[in-house]
PDB file of C-alpha atoms and ligand atoms in Angstrom:
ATOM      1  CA  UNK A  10    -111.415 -95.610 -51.330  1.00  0.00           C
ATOM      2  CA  UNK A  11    -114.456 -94.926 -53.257  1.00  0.00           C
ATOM      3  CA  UNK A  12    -117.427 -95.266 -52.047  1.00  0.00           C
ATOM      4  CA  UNK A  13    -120.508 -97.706 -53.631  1.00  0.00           C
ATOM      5  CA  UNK A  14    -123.135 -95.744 -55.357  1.00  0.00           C
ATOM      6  CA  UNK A  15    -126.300 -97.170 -54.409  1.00  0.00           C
ATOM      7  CA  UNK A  16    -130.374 -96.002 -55.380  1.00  0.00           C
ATOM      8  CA  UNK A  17    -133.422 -97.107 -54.086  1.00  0.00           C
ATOM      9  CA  UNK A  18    -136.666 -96.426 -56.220  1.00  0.00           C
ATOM     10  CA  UNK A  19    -140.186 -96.952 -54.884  1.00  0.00           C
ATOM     11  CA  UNK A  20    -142.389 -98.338 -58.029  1.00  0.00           C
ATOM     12  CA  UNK A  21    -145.946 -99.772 -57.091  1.00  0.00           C
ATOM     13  CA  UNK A  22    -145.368-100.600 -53.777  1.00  0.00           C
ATOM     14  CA  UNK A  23    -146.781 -99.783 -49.774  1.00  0.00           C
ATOM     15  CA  UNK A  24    -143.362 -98.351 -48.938  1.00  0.00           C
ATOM     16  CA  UNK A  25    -142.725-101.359 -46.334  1.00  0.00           C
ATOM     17  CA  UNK A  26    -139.959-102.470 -48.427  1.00  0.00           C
ATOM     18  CA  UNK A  27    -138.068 -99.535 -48.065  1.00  0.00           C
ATOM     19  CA  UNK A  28    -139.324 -99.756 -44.102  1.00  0.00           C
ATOM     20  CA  UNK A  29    -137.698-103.050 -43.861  1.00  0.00           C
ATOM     21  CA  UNK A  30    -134.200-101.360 -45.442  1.00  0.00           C
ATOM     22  CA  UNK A  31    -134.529 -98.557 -42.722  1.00  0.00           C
ATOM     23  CA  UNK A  32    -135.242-101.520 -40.193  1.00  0.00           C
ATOM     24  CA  UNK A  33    -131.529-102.788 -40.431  1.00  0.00           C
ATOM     25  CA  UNK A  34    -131.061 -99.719 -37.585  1.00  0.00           C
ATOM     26  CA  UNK A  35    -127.574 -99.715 -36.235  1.00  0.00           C
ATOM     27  CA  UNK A  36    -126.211-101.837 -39.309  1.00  0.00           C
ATOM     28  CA  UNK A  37    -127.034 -98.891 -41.580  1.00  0.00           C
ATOM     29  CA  UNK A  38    -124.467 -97.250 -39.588  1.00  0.00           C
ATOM     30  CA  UNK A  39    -121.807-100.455 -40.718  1.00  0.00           C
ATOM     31  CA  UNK A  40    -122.838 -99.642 -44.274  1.00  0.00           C
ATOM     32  CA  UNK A  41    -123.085 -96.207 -44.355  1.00  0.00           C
ATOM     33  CA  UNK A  42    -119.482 -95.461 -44.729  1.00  0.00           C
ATOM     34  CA  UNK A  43    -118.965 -97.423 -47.648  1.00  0.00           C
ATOM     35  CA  UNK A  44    -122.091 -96.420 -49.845  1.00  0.00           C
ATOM     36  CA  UNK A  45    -123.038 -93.046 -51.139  1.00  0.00           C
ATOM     37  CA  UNK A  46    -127.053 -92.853 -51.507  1.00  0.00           C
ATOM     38  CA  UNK A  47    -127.432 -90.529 -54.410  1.00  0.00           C
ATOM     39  CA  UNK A  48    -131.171 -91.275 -55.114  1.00  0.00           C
ATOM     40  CA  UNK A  49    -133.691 -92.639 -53.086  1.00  0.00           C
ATOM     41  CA  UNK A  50    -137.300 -91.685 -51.963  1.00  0.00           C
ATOM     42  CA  UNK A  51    -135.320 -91.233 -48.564  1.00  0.00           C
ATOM     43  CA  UNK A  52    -132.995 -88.336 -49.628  1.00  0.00           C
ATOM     44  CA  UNK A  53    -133.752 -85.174 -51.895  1.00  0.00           C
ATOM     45  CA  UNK A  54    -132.227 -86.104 -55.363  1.00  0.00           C
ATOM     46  CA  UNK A  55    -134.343 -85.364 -57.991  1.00  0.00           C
ATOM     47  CA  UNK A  56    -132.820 -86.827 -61.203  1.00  0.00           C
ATOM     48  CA  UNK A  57    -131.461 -90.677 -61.051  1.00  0.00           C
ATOM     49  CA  UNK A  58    -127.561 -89.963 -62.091  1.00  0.00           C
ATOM     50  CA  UNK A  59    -125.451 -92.466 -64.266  1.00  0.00           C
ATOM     51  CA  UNK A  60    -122.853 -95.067 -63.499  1.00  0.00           C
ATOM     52  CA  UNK A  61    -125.048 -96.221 -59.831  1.00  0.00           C
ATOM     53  CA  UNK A  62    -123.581 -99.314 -58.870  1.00  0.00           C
ATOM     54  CA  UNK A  63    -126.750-100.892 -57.050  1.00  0.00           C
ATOM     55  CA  UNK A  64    -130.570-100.258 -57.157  1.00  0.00           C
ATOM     56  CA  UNK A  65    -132.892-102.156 -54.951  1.00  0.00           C
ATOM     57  CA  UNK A  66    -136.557-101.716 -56.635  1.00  0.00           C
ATOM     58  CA  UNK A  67    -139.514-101.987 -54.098  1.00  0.00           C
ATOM     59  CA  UNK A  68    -142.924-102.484 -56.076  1.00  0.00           C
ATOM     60  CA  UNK A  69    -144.376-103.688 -59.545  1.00  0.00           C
ATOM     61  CA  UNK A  70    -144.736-102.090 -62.320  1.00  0.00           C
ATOM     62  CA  UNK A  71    -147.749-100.670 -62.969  1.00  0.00           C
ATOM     63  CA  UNK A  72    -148.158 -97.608 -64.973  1.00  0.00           C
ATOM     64  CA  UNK A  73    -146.624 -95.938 -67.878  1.00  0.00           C
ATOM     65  CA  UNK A  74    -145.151 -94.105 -65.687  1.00  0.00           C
ATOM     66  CA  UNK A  75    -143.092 -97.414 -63.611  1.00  0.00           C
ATOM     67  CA  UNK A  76    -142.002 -99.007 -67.045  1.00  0.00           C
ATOM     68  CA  UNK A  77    -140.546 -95.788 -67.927  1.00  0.00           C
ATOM     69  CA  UNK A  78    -138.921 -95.381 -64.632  1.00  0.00           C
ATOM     70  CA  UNK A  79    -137.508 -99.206 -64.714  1.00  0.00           C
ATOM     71  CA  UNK A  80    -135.739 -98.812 -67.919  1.00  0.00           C
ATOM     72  CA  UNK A  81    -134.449 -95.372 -66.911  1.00  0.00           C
ATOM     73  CA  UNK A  82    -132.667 -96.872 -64.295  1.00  0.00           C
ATOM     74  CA  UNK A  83    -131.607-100.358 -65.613  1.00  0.00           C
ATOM     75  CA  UNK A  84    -130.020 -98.471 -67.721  1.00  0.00           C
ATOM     76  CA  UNK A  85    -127.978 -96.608 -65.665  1.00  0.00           C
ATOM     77  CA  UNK A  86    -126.771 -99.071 -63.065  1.00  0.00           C
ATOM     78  CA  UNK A  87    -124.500-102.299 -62.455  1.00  0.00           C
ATOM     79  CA  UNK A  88    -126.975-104.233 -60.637  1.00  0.00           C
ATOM     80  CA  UNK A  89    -130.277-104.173 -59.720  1.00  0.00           C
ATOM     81  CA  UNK A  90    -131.786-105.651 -56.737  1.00  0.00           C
ATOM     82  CA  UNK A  91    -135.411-106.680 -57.200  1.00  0.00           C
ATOM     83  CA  UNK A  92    -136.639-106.115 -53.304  1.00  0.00           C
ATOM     84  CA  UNK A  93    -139.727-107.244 -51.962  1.00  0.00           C
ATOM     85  CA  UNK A  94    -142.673-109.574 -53.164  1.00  0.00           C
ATOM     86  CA  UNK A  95    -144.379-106.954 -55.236  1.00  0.00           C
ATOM     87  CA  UNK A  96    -141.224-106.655 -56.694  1.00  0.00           C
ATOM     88  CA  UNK A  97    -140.139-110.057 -57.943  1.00  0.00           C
ATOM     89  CA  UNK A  98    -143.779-111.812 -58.243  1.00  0.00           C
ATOM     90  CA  UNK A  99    -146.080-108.513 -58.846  1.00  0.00           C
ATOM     91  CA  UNK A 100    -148.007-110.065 -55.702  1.00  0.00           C
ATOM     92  CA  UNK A 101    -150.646-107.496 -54.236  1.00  0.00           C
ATOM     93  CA  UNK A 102    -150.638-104.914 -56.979  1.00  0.00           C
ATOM     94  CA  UNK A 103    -150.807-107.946 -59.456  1.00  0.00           C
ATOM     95  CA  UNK A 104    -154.286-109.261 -57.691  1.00  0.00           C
ATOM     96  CA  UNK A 105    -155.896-106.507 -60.495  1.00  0.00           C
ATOM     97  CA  UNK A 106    -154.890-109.032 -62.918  1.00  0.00           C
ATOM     98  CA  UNK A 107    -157.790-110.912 -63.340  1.00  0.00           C
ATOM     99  CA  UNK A 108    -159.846-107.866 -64.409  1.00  0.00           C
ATOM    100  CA  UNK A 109    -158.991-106.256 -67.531  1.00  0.00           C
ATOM    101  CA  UNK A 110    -158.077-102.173 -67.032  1.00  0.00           C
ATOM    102  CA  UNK A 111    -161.213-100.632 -67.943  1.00  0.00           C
ATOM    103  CA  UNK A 112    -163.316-103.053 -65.354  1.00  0.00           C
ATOM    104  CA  UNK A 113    -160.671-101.801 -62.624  1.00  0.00           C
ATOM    105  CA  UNK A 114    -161.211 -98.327 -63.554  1.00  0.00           C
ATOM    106  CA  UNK A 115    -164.875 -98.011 -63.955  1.00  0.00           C
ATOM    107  CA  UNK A 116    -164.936 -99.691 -60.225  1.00  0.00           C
ATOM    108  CA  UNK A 117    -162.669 -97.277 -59.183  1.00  0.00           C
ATOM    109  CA  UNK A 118    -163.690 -93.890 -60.059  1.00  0.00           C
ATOM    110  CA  UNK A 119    -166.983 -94.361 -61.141  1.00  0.00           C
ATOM    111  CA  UNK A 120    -168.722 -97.424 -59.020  1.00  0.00           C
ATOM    112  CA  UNK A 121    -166.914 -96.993 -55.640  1.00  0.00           C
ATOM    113  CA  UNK A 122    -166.540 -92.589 -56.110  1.00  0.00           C
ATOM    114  CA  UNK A 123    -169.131 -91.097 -54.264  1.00  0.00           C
ATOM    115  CA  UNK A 124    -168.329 -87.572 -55.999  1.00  0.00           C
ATOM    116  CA  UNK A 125    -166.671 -86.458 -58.968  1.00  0.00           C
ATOM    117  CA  UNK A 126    -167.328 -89.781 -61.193  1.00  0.00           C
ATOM    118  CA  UNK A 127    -165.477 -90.334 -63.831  1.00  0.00           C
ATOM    119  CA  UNK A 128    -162.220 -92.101 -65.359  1.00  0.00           C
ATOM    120  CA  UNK A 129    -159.557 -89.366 -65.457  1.00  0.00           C
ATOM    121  CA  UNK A 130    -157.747 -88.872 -68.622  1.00  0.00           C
ATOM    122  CA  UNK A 131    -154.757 -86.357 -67.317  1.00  0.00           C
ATOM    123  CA  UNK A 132    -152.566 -86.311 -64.064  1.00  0.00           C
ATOM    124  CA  UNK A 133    -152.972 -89.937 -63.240  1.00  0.00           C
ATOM    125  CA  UNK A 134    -150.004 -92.457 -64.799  1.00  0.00           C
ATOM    126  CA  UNK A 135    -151.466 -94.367 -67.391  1.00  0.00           C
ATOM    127  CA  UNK A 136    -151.724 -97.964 -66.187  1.00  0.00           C
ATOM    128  CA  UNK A 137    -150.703-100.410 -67.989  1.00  0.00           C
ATOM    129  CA  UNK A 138    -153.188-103.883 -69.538  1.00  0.00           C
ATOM    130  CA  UNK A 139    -151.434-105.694 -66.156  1.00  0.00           C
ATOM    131  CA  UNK A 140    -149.016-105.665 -63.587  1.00  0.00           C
ATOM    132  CA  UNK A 141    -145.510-107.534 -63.442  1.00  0.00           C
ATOM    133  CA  UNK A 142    -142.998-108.215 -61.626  1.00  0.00           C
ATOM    134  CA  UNK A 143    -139.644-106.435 -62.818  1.00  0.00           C
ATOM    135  CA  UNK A 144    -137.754-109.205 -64.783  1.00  0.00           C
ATOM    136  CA  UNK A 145    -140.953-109.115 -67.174  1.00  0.00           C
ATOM    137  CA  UNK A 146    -139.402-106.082 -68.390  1.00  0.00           C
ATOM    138  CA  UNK A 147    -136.051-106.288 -67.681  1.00  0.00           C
ATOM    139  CA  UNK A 148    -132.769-107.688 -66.348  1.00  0.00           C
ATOM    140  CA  UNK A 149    -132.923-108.293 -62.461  1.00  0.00           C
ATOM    141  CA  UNK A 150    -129.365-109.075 -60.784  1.00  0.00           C
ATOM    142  CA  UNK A 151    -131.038-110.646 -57.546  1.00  0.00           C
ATOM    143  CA  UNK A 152    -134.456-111.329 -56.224  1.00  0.00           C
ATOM    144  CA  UNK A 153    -134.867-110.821 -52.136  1.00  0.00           C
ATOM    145  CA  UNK A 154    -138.404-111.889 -51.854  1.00  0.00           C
ATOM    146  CA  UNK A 155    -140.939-111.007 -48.696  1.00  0.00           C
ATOM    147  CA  UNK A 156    -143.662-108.985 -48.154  1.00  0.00           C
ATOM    148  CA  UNK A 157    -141.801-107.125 -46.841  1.00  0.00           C
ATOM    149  CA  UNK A 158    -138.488-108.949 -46.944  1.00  0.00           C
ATOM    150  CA  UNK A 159    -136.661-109.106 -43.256  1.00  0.00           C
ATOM    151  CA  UNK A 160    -134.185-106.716 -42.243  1.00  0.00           C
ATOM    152  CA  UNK A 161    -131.651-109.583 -41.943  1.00  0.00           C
ATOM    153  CA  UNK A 162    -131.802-110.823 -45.495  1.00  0.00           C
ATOM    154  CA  UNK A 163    -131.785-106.735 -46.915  1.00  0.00           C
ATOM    155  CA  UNK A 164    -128.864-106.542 -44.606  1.00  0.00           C
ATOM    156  CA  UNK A 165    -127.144-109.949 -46.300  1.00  0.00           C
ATOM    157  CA  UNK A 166    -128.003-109.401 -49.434  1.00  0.00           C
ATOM    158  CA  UNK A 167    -126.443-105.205 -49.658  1.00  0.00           C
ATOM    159  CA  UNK A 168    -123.381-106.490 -47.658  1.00  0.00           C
ATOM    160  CA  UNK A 169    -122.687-109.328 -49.944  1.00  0.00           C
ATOM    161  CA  UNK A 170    -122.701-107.129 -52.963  1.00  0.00           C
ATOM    162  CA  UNK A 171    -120.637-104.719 -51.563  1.00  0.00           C
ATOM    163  CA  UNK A 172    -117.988-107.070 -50.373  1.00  0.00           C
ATOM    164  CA  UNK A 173    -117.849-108.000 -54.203  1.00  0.00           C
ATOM    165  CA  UNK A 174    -119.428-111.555 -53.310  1.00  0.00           C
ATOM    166  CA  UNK A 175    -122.831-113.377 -54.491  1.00  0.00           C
ATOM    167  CA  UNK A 176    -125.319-112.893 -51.338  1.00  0.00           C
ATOM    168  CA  UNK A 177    -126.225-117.095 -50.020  1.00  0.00           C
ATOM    169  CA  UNK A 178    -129.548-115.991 -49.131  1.00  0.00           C
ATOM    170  CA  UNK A 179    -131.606-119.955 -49.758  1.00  0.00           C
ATOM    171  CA  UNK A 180    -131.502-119.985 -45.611  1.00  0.00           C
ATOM    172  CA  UNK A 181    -133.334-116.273 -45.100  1.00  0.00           C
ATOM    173  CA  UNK A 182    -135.278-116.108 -48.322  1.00  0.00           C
ATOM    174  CA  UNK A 183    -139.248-116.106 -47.044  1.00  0.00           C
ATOM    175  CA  UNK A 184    -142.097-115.116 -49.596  1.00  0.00           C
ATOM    176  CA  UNK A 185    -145.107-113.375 -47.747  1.00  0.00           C
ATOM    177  CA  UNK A 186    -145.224-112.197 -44.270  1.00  0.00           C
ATOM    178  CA  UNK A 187    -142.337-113.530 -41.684  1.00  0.00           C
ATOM    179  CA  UNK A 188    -144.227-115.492 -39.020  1.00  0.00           C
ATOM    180  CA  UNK A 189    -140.979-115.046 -36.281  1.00  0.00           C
ATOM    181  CA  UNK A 190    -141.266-111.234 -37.178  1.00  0.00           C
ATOM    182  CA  UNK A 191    -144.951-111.014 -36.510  1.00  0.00           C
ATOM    183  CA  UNK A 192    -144.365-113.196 -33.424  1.00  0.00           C
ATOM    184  CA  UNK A 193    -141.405-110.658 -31.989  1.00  0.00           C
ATOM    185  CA  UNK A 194    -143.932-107.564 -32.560  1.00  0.00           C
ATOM    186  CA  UNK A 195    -147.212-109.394 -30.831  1.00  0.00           C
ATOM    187  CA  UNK A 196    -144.462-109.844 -27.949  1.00  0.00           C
ATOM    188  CA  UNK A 197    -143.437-106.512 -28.100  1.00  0.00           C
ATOM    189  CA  UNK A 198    -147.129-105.273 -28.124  1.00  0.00           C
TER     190      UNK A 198
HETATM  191 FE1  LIG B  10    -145.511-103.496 -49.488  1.00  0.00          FE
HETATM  192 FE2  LIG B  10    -145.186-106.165 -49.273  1.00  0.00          FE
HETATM  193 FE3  LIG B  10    -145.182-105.005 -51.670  1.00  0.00          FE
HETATM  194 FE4  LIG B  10    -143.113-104.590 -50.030  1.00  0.00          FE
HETATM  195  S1  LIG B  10    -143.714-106.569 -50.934  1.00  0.00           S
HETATM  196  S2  LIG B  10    -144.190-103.047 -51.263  1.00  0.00           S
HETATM  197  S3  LIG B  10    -144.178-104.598 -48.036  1.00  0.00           S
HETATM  198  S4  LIG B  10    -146.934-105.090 -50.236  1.00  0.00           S
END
């Protein structure tokens, strides 16, 4: 049997969305021998191939360089998996909002930079007037919201879709931090 393509792409985000996918431990190993990762910022591929049947997206989009990126890959897969707050609402990285681009940058490199002031104009992605979530820009299959979202619903959600089915997530689905997570880890501290 062939095995389910699936790519995981890291736009503006902390990375704790892809944490929370690594978090499903010993259930990666259920899943693991029915999917074929071939692109991720976990393994080494450097181009994002054609005909991918699943992308889960952590992060807004930002920059030149993210919108590019996003349509790249819509483009190239079945269905895409908006994963994470910043993902489906723009949350943190959409807080810059309420400033225009040029107050954010100023601030940045030239108010707050204690050497070397001054906007760059190479190297850095150009960003763009605001940043969105992904279905501003283009078609998202499923939203898995959470900042990050819980192991358990990443788990539902990727086995659903591989079993062919549409993931009943309304009973895991939390936006923001999980309050029973945070509890287990102050226990655990
Ligand atoms: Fe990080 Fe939360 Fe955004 Fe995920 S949703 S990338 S955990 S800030």
């Amino acid at each position: 049997m062939s095995k389910v393509k699936i790519a995981t792409v890291w736009l503006d985000g902390c990375s704790g969305c892809h944490m929370s996918f690594l978090d499903m431990d010993e259930r990666l190993l259920a899943v693991a021998d029915r999917i074929e990762l071939v692109y991720s910022p976990l393994v080494d591929a450097k181009e994002f191939p054609d005909n991918v049947d699943l992308t889960l997206i952590e992060g807004a989009v930002s920059s030149e360089d993210d919108l590019h990126k996003l349509q790249h890959v819509r483009a190239r897969t079945r269905l895409l998996m908006a994963l994470g707050d910043c993902a489906v609402t723009s949350n943190v990285p959409g807080m810059r909002n309420y400033f225009s681009r040029d107050q954010l940058l100023r601030r940045a490199y030239v108010e707050n930079a204690s050497c070397n002031q001054g906007i760059p104009t190479e190297l850095v992605p150009r960003l763009l007037p605001k940043s969105l979530p992904l279905h501003a820009h283009v078609k998202v299959d499923l939203f898995v919201p959470g900042c990050p979202p819980h192991a358990d619903l990443v788990f539902a959600a990727v086995s659903a879709l591989l079993e062919g089915r549409q993931p009943a997530l309304q009973s895991l689905v939390r936006f923001g931090w999980d309050d029973e997570k945070s509890d287990e880890q102050t226990r655990d501290d």
